[in-house]
Short mmCIF file of N, CA and C in Angstrom, two decimals:
data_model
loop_
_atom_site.label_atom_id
_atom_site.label_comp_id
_atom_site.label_asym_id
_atom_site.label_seq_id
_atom_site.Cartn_x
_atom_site.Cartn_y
_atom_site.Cartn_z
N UNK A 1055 36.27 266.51 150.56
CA UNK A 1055 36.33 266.88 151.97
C UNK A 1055 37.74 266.57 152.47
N UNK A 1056 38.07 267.87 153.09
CA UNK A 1056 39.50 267.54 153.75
C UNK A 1056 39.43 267.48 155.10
N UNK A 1057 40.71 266.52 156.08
CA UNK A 1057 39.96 266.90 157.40
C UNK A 1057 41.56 266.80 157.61
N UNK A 1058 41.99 267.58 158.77
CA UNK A 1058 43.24 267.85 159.01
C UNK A 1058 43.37 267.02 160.45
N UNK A 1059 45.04 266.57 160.81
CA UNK A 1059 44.69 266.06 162.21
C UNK A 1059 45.34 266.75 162.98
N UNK A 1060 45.78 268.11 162.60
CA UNK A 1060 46.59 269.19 163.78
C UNK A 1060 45.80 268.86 164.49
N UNK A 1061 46.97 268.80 165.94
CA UNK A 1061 46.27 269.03 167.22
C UNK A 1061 45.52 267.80 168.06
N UNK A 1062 45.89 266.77 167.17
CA UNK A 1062 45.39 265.47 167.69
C UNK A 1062 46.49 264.05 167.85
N UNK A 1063 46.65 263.50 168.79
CA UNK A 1063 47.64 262.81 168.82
C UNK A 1063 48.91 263.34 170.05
N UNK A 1064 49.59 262.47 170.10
CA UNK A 1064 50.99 262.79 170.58
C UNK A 1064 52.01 264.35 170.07
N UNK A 1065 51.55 264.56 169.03
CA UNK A 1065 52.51 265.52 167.94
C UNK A 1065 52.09 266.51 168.15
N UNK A 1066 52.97 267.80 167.95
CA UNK A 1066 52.32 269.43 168.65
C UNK A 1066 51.89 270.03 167.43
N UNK A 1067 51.02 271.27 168.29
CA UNK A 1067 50.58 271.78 167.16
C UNK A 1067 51.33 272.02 166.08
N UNK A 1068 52.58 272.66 166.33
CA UNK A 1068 53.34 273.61 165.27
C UNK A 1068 54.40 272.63 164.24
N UNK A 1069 54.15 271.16 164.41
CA UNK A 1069 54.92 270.37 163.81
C UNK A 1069 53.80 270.16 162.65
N UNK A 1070 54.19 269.80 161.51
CA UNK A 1070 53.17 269.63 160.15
C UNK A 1070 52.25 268.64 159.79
N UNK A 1071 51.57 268.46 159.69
CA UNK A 1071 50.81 266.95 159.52
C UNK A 1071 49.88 267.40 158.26
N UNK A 1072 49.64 266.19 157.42
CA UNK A 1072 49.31 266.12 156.22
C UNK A 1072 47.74 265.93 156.27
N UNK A 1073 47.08 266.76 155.56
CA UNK A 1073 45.71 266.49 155.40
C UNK A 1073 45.36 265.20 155.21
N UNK A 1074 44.28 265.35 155.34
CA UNK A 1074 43.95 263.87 154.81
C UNK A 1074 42.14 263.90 153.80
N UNK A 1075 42.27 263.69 152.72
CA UNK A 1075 41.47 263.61 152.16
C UNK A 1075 40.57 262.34 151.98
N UNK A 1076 39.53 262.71 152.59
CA UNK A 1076 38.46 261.27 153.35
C UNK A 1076 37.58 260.83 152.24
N UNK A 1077 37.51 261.56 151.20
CA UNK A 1077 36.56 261.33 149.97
C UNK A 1077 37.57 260.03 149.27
N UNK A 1078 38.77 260.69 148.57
CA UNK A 1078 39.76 259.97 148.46
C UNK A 1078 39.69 258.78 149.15
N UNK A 1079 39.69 258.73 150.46
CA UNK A 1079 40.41 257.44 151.15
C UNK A 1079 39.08 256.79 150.84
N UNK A 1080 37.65 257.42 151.03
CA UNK A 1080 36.53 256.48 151.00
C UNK A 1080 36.37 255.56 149.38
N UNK A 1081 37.09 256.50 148.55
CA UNK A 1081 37.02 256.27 147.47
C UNK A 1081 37.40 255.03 146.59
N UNK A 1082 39.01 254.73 147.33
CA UNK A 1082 39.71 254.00 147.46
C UNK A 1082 39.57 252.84 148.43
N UNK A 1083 38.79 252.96 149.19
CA UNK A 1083 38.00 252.11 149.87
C UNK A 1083 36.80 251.09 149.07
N UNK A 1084 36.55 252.19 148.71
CA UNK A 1084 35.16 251.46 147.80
C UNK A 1084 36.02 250.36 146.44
N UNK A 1085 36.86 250.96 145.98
CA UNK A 1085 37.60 250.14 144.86
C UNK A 1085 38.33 249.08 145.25
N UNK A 1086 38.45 248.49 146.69
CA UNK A 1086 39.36 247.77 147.29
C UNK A 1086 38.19 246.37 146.99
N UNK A 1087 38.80 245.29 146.61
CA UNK A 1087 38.35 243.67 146.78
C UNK A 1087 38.01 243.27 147.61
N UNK A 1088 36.87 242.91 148.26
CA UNK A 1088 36.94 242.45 149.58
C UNK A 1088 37.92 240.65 148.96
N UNK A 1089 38.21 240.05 148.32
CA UNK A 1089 38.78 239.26 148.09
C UNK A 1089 40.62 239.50 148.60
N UNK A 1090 41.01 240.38 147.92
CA UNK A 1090 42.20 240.95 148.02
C UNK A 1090 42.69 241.33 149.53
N UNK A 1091 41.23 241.71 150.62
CA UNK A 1091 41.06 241.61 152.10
C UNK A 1091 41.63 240.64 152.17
N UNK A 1092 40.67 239.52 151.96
CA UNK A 1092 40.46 238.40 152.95
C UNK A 1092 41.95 237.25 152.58
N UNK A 1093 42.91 237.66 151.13
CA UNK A 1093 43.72 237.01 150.77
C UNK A 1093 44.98 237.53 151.89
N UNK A 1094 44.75 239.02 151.93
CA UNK A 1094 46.18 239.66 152.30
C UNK A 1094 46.12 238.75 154.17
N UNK A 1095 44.88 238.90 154.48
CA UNK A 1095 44.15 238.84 156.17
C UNK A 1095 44.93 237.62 156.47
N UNK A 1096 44.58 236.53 155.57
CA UNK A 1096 44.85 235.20 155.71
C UNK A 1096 46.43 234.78 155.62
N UNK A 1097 46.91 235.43 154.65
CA UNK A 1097 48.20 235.34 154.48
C UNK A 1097 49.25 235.98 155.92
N UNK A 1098 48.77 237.07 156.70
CA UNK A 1098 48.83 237.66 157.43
C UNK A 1098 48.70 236.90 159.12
N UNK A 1099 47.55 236.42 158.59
CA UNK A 1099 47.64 235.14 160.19
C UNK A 1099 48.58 234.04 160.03
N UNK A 1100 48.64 233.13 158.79
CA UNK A 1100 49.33 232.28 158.54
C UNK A 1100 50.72 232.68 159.27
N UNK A 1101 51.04 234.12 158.66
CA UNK A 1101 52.73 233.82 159.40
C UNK A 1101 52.75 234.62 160.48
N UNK A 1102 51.56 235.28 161.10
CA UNK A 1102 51.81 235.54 163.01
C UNK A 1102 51.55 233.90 163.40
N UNK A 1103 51.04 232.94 163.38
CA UNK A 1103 50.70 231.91 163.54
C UNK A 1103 52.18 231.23 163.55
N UNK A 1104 52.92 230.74 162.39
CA UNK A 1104 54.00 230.41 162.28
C UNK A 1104 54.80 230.81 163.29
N UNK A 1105 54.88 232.14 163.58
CA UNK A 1105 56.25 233.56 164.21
C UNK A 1105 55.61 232.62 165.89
N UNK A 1106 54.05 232.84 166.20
CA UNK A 1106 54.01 232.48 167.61
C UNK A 1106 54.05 231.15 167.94
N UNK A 1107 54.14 230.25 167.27
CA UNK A 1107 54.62 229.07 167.41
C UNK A 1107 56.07 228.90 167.44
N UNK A 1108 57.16 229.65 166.80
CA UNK A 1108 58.19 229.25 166.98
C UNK A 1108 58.66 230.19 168.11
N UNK A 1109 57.51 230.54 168.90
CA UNK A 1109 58.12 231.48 170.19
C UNK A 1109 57.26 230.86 171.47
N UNK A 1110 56.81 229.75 171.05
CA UNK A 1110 55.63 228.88 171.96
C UNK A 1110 54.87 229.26 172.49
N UNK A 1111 54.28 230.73 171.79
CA UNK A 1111 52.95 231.05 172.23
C UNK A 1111 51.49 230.35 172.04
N UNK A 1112 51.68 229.41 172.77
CA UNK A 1112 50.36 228.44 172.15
C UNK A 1112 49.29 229.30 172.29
N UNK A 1113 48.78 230.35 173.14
CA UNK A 1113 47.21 230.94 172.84
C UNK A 1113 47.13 231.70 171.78
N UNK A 1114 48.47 232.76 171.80
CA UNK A 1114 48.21 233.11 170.79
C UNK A 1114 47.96 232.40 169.21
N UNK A 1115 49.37 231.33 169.07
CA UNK A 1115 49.04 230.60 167.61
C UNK A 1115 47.79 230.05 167.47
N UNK A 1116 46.96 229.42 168.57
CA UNK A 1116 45.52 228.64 168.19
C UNK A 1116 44.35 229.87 167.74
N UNK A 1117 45.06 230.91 168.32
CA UNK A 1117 44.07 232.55 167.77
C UNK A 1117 44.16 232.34 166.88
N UNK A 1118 45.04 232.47 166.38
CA UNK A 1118 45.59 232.68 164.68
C UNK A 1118 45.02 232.23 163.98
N UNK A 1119 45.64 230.22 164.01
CA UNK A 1119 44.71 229.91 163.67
C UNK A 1119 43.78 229.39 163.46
N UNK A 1120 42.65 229.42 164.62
CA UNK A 1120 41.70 229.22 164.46
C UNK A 1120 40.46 230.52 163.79
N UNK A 1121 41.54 232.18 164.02
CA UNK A 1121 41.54 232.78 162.97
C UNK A 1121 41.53 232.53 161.48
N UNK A 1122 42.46 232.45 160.99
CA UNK A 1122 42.77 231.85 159.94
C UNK A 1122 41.74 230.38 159.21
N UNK A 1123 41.02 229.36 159.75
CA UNK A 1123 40.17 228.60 159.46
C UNK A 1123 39.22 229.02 159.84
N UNK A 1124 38.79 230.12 159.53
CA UNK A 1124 37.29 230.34 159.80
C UNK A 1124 37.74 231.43 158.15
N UNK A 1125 38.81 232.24 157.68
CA UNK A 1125 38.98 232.28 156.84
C UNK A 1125 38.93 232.26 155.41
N UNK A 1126 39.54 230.84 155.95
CA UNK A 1126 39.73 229.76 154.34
C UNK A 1126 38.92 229.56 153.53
N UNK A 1127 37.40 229.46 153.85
CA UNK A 1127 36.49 228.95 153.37
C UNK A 1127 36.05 230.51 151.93
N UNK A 1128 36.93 231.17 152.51
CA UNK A 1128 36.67 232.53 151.68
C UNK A 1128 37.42 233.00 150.88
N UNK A 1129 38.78 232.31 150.91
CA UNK A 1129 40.29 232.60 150.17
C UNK A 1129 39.51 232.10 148.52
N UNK A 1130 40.00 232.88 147.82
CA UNK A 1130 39.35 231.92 146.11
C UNK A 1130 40.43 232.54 145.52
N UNK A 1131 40.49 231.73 144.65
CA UNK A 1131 41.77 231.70 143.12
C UNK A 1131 42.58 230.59 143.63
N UNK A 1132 43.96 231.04 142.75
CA UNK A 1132 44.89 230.03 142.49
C UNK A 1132 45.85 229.92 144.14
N UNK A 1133 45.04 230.61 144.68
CA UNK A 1133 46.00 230.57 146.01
C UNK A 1133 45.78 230.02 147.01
N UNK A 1134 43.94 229.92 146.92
CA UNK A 1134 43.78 228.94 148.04
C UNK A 1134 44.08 227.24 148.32
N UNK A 1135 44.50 226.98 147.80
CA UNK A 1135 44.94 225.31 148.06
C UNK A 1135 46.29 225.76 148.99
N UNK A 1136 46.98 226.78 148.79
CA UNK A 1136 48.24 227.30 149.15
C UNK A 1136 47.72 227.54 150.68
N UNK A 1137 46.85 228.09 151.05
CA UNK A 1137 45.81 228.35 152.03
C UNK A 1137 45.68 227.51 153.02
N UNK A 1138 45.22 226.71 152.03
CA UNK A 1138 44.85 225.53 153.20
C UNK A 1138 45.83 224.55 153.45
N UNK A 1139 46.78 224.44 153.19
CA UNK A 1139 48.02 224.00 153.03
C UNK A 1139 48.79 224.30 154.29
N UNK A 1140 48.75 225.65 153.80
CA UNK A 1140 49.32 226.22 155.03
C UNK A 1140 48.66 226.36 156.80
N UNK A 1141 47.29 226.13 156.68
CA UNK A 1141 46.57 226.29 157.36
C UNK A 1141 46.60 224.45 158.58
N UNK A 1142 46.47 223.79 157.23
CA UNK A 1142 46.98 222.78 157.77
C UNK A 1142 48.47 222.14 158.36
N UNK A 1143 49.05 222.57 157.81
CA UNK A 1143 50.66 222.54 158.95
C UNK A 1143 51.18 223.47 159.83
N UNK A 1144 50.12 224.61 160.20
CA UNK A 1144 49.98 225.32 161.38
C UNK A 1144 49.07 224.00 161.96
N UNK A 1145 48.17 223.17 161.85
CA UNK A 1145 47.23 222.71 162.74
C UNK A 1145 48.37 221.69 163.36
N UNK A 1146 48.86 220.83 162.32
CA UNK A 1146 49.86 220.12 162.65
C UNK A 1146 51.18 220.35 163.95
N UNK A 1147 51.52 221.44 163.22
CA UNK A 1147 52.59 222.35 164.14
C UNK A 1147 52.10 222.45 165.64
N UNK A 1148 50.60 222.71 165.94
CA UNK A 1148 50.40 223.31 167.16
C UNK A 1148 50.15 222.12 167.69
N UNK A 1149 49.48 221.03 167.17
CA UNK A 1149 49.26 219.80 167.89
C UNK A 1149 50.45 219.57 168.83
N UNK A 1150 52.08 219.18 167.36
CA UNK A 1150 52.76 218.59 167.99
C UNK A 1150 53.21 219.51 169.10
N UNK A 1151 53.36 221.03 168.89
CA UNK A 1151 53.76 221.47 169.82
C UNK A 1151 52.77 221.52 171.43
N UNK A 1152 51.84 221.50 171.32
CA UNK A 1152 50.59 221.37 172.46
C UNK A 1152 50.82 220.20 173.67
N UNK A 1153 51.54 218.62 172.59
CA UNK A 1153 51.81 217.98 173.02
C UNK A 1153 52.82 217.76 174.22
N UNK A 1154 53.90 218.65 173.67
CA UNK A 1154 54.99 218.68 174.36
C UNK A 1154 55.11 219.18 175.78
#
């Protein structure tokens, strides 16, 4: 199944846009890790977390992560100690910064 997105969006009709094949994408969907999710997800909050702390967004960084530790408990392999590692000197980080 192909489904085209002429005509949808910001972009005019007569400019080109690429099909998009939804079988494919579902396909590729289905072959995806939910592990490989939840590694990239985590890794992903860790450093918006980091970025909004060193811009003193405290609501946002406690999103993060308190994002991010609800997480962890799901990270597996050789990476999660790295995880929580990290997870923990964001907690650290926001304390001291909370403090201030």
């Amino acid at each position: 199944m192909r489904a085209s997105l002429r005509g949808h969006g910001p972009m005019a009709d007569d400019e080109a846009e690429p099909d998009v094949d939804i079988e494919a994408l579902q396909q590729q969907l289905a072959d995806f890790q939910v592990e490989q999710f939840v590694l990239s997800a985590a890794s992903t909050l860790a450093s918006l977390a980091f970025a909004k702390l060193e811009r003193d967004d405290l609501p946002q960084a406690k999103k993060a992560i308190d994002t991010l530790a609800a997480l962890t408990p799901h990270v597996e392999g050789p990476v999660a100690g790295d995880i929580r590692t990290a997870l923990t000197n964001l907690q650290v980080a926001y304390a001291e910064a909370a403090a201030r």
